[in-house]
mmCIF file of C-alpha atoms and ligand atoms in Angstrom:
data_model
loop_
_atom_site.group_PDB
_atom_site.id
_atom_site.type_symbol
_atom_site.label_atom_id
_atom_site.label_comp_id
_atom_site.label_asym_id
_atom_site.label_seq_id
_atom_site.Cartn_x
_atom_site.Cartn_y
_atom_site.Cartn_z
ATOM 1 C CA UNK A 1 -59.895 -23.703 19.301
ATOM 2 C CA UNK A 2 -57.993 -24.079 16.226
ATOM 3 C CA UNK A 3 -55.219 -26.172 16.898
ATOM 4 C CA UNK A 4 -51.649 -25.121 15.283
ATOM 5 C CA UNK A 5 -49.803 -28.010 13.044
ATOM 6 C CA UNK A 6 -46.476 -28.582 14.918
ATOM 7 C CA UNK A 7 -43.249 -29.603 13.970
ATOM 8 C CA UNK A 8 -40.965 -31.227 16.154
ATOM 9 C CA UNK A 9 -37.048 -31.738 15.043
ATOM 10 C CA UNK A 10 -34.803 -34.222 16.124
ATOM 11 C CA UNK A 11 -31.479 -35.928 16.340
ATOM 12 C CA UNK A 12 -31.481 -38.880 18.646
ATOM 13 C CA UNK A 13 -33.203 -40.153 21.680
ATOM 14 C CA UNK A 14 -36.459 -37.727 21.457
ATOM 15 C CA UNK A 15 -37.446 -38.582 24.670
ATOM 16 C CA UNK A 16 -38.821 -34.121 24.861
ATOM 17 C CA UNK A 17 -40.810 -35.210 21.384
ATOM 18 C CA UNK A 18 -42.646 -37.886 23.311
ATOM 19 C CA UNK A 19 -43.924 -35.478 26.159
ATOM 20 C CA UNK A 20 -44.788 -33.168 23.840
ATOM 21 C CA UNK A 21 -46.656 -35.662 21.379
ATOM 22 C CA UNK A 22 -48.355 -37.211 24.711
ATOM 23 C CA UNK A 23 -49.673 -33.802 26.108
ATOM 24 C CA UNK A 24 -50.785 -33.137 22.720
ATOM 25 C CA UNK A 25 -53.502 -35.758 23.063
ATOM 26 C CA UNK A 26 -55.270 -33.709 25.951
ATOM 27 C CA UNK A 27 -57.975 -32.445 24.089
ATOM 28 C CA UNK A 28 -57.361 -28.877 25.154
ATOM 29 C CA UNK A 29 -53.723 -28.053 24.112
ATOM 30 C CA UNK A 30 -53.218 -26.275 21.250
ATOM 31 C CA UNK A 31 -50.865 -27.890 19.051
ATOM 32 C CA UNK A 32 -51.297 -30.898 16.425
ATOM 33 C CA UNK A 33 -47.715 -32.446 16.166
ATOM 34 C CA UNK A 34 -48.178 -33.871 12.591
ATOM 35 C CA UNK A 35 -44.969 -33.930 11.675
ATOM 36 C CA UNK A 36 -41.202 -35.520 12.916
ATOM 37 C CA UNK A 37 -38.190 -34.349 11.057
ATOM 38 C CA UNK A 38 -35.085 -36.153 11.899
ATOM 39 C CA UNK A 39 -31.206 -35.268 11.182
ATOM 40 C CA UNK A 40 -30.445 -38.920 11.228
ATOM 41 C CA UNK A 41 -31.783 -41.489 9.722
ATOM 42 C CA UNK A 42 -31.377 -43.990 12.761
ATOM 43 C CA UNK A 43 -32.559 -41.479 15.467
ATOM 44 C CA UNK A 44 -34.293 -43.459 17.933
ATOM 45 C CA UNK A 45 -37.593 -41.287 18.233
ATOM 46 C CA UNK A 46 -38.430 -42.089 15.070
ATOM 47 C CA UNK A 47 -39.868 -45.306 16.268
ATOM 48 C CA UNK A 48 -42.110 -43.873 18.752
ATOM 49 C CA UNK A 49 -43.704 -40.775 16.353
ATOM 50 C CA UNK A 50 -44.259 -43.173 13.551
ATOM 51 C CA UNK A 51 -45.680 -45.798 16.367
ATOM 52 C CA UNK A 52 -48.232 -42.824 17.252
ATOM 53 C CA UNK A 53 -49.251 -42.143 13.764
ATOM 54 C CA UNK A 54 -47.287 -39.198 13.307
ATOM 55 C CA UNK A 55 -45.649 -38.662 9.986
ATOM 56 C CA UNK A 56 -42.135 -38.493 9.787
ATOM 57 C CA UNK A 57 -39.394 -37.564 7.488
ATOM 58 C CA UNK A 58 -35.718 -37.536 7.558
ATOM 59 C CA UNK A 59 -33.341 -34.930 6.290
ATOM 60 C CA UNK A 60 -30.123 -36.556 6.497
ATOM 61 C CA UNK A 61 -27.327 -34.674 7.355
ATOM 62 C CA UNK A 62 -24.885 -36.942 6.178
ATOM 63 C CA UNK A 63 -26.132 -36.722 2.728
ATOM 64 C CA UNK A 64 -24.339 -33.231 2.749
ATOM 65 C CA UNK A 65 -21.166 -31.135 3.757
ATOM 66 C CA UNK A 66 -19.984 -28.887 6.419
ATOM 67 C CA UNK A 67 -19.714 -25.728 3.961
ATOM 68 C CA UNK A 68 -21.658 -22.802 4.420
ATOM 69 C CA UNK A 69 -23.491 -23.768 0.348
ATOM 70 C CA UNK A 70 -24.306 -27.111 2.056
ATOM 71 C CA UNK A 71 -26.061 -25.686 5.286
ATOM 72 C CA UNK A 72 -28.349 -23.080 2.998
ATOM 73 C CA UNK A 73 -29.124 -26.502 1.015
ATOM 74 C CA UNK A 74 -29.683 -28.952 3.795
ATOM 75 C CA UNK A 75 -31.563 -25.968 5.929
ATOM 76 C CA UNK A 76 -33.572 -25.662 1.864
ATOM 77 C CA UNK A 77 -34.418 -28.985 2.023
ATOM 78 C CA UNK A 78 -35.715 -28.916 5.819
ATOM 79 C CA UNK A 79 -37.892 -26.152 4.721
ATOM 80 C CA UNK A 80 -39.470 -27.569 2.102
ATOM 81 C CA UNK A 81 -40.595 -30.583 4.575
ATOM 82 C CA UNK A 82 -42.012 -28.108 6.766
ATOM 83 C CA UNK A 83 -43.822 -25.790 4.303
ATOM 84 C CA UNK A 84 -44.720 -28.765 2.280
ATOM 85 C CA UNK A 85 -46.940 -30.156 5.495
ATOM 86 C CA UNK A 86 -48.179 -26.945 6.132
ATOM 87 C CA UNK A 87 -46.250 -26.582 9.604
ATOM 88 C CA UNK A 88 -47.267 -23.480 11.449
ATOM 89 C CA UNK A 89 -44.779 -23.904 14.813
ATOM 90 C CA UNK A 90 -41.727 -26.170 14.884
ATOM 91 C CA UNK A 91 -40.471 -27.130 18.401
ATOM 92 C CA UNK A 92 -36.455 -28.545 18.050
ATOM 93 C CA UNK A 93 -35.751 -31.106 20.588
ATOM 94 C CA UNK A 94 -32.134 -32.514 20.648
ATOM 95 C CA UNK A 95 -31.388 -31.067 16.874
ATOM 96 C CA UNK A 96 -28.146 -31.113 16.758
ATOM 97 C CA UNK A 97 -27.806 -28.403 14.146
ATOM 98 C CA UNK A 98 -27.283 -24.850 13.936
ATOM 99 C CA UNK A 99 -29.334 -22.981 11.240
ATOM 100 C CA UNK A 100 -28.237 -20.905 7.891
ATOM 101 C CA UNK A 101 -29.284 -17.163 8.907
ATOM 102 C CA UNK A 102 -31.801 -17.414 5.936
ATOM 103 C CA UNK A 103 -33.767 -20.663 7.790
ATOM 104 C CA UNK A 104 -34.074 -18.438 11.348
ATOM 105 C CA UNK A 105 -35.520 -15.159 9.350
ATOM 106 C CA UNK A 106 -38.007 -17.307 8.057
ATOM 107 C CA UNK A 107 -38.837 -19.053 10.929
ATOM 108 C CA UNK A 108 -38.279 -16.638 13.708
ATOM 109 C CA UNK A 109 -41.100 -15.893 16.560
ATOM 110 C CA UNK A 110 -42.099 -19.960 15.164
ATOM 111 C CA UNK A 111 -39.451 -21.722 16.299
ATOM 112 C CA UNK A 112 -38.562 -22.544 20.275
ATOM 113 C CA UNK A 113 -35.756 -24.819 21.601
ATOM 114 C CA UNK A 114 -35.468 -26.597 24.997
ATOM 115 C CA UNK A 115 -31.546 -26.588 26.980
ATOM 116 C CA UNK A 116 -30.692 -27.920 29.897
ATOM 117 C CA UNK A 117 -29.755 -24.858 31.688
ATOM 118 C CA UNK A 118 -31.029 -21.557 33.304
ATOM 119 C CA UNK A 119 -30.139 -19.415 30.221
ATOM 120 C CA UNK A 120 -28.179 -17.127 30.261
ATOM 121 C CA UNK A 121 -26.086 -19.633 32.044
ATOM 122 C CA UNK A 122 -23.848 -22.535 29.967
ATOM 123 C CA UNK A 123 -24.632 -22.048 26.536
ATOM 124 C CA UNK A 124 -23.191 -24.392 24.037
ATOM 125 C CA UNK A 125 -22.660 -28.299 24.223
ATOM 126 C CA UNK A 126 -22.368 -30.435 27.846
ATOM 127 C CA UNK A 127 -23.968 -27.496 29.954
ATOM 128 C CA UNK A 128 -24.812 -30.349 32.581
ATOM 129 C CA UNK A 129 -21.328 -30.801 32.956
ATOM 130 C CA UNK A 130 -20.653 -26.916 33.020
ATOM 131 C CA UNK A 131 -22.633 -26.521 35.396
ATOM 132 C CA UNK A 132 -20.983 -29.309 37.658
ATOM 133 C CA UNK A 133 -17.659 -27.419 36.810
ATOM 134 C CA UNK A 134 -18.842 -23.630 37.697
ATOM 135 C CA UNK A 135 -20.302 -25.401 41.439
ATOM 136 C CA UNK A 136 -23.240 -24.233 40.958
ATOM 137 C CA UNK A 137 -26.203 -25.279 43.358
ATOM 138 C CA UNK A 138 -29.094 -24.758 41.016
ATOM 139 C CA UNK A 139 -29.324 -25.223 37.677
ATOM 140 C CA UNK A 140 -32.267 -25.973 35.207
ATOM 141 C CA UNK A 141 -33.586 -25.784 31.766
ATOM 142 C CA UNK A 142 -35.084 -23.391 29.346
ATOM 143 C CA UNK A 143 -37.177 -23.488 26.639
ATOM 144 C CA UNK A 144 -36.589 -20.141 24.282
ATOM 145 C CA UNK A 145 -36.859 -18.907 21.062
ATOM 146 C CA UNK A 146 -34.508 -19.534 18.434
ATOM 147 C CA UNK A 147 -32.641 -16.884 16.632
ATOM 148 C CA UNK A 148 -29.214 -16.541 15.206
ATOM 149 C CA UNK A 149 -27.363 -16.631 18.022
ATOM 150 C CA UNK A 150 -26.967 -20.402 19.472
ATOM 151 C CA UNK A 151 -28.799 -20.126 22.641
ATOM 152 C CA UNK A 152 -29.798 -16.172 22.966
ATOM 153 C CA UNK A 153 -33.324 -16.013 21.662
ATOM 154 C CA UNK A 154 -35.658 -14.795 24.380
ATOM 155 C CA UNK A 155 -36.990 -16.974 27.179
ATOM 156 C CA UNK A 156 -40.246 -18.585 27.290
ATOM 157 C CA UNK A 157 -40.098 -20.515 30.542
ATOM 158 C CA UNK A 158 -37.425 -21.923 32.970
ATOM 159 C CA UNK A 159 -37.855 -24.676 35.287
ATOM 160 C CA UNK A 160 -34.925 -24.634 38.352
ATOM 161 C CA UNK A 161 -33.279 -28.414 38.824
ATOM 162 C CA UNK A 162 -31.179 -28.713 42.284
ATOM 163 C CA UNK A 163 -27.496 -30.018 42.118
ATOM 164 C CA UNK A 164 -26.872 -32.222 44.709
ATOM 165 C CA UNK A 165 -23.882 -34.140 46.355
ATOM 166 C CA UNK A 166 -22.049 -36.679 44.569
ATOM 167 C CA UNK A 167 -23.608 -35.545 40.943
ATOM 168 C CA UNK A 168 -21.841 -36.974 38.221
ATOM 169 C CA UNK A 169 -22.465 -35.171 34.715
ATOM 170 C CA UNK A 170 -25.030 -38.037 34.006
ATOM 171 C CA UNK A 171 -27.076 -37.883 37.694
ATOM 172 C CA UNK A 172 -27.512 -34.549 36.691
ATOM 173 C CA UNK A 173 -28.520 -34.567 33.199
ATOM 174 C CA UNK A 174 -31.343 -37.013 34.227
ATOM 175 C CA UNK A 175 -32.767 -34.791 37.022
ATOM 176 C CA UNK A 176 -32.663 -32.114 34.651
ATOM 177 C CA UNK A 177 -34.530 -34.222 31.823
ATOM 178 C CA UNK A 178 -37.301 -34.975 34.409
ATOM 179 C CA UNK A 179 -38.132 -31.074 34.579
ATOM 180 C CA UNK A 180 -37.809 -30.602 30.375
ATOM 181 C CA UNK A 181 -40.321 -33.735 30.297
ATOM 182 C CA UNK A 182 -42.948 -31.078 32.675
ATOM 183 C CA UNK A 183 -41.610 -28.026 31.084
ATOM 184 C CA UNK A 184 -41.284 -28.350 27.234
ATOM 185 C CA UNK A 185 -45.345 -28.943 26.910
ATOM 186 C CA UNK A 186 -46.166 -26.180 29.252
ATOM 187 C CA UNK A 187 -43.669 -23.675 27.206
ATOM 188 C CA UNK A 188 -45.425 -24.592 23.889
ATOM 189 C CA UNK A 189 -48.423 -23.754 25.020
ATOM 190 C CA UNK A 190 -47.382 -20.465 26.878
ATOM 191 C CA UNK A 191 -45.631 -19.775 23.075
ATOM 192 C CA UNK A 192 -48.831 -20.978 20.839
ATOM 193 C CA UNK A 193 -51.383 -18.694 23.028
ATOM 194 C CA UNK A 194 -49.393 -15.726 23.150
ATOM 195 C CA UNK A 195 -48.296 -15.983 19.276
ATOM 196 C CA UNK A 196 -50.632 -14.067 16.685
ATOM 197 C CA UNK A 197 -50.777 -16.310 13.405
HETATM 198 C C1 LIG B 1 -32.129 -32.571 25.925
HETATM 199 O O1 LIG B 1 -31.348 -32.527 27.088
HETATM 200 C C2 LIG B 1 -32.353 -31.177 25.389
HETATM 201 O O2 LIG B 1 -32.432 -30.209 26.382
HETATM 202 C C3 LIG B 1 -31.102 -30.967 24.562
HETATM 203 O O3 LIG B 1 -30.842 -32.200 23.968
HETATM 204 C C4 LIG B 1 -31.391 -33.254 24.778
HETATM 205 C C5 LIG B 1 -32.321 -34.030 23.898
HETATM 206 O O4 LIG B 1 -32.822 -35.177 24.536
HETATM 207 N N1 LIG B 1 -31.301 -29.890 23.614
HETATM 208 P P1 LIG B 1 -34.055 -35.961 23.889
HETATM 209 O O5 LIG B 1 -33.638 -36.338 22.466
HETATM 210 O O6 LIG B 1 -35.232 -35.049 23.910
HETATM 211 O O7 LIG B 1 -34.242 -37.175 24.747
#
């Protein structure tokens, strides 16, 4: 089994980049994560990837604007880390970006996303908390692909997370995290073996 060379893209915590860097060490899963890209150059799972040997490389978003020239130049820049280490696949987990349309025809049906709802359901920032507003009972998280639309792309797996009594936005966010933790590496691999490279 040739394994793919993965991509994962962060912002902050990365606590969905270390479950999927630690099922990557079973010796049957088909991704290599070889590389980290982070949007900030303090993100916290930086530590950890470059801990595991994992190369690593931040594209600082503060190093440009918020015009639509300086999205097609950071999203440039993000590419050329990617294509530069030969990345096949690129899982984002907690990138808190949206891409230039030119970055998601290039990338589409290679790029998946994890969000802590059922999608369709509360798209867009603070869904946890959306979903506390709307009353919901059940709510979740789904890992999908990535195309222009924030939050559309098709699904490639959903795992259901119950709201229960006295959930605060925060209760609720870590129950859901819990079920990304089991669900991001099984969604990668459901997305690697059905993808024709
Ligand atoms: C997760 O809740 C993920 O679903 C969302 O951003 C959060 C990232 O958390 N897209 P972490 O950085 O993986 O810990």
């Amino acid at each position: 089994m040739a394994r793919r060379r993965v991509a994962i893209l962060i912002s902050g915590r990365g606590s969905n980049m270390r479950a999927l860097i630690e099922a990557a060490r079973a010796d049957d899963y088909p991704a290599a994560i070889v590389l980290v890209v982070s949007s900030k150059p303090q993100a916290e799972g930086l530590g950890f990837a470059r801990a595991a040997g994992i190369a690593t490389a931040v594209v600082d978003q503060g190093r440009f604007g918020r015009e639509n020239r300086d999205r097609e130049a950071y999203d440039a820049e993000l590419d050329r880390a990617l294509t530069d280490a030969r990345i096949e696949f690129v899982c984002l987990a907690g990138f808190m970006r949206i891409f230039s349309a030119t970055f998601v025809r290039k990338w589409e049906g290679r790029i998946i996303n994890i969000h802590p709802s059922m999608l369709p359901a509360f798209r867009g920032l603070r869904p946890q908390a959306q979903a506390l507003a709307a009353g919901v009972r059940v709510t979740g998280c789904t890992v999908h692909y990535v195309v222009a639309e924030l939050d559309a792309g098709a699904t490639i797996a959903q795992a259901e997370v119950p709201v229960l009594a006295g959930d605060t936005a925060e209760t609720l966010s870590a129950r859901i995290l819990g079920a990304e933790h089991r669900l991001y590496p099984q969604a990668l691999r459901l997305a690697l073996n059905s993808q024709t490279f």
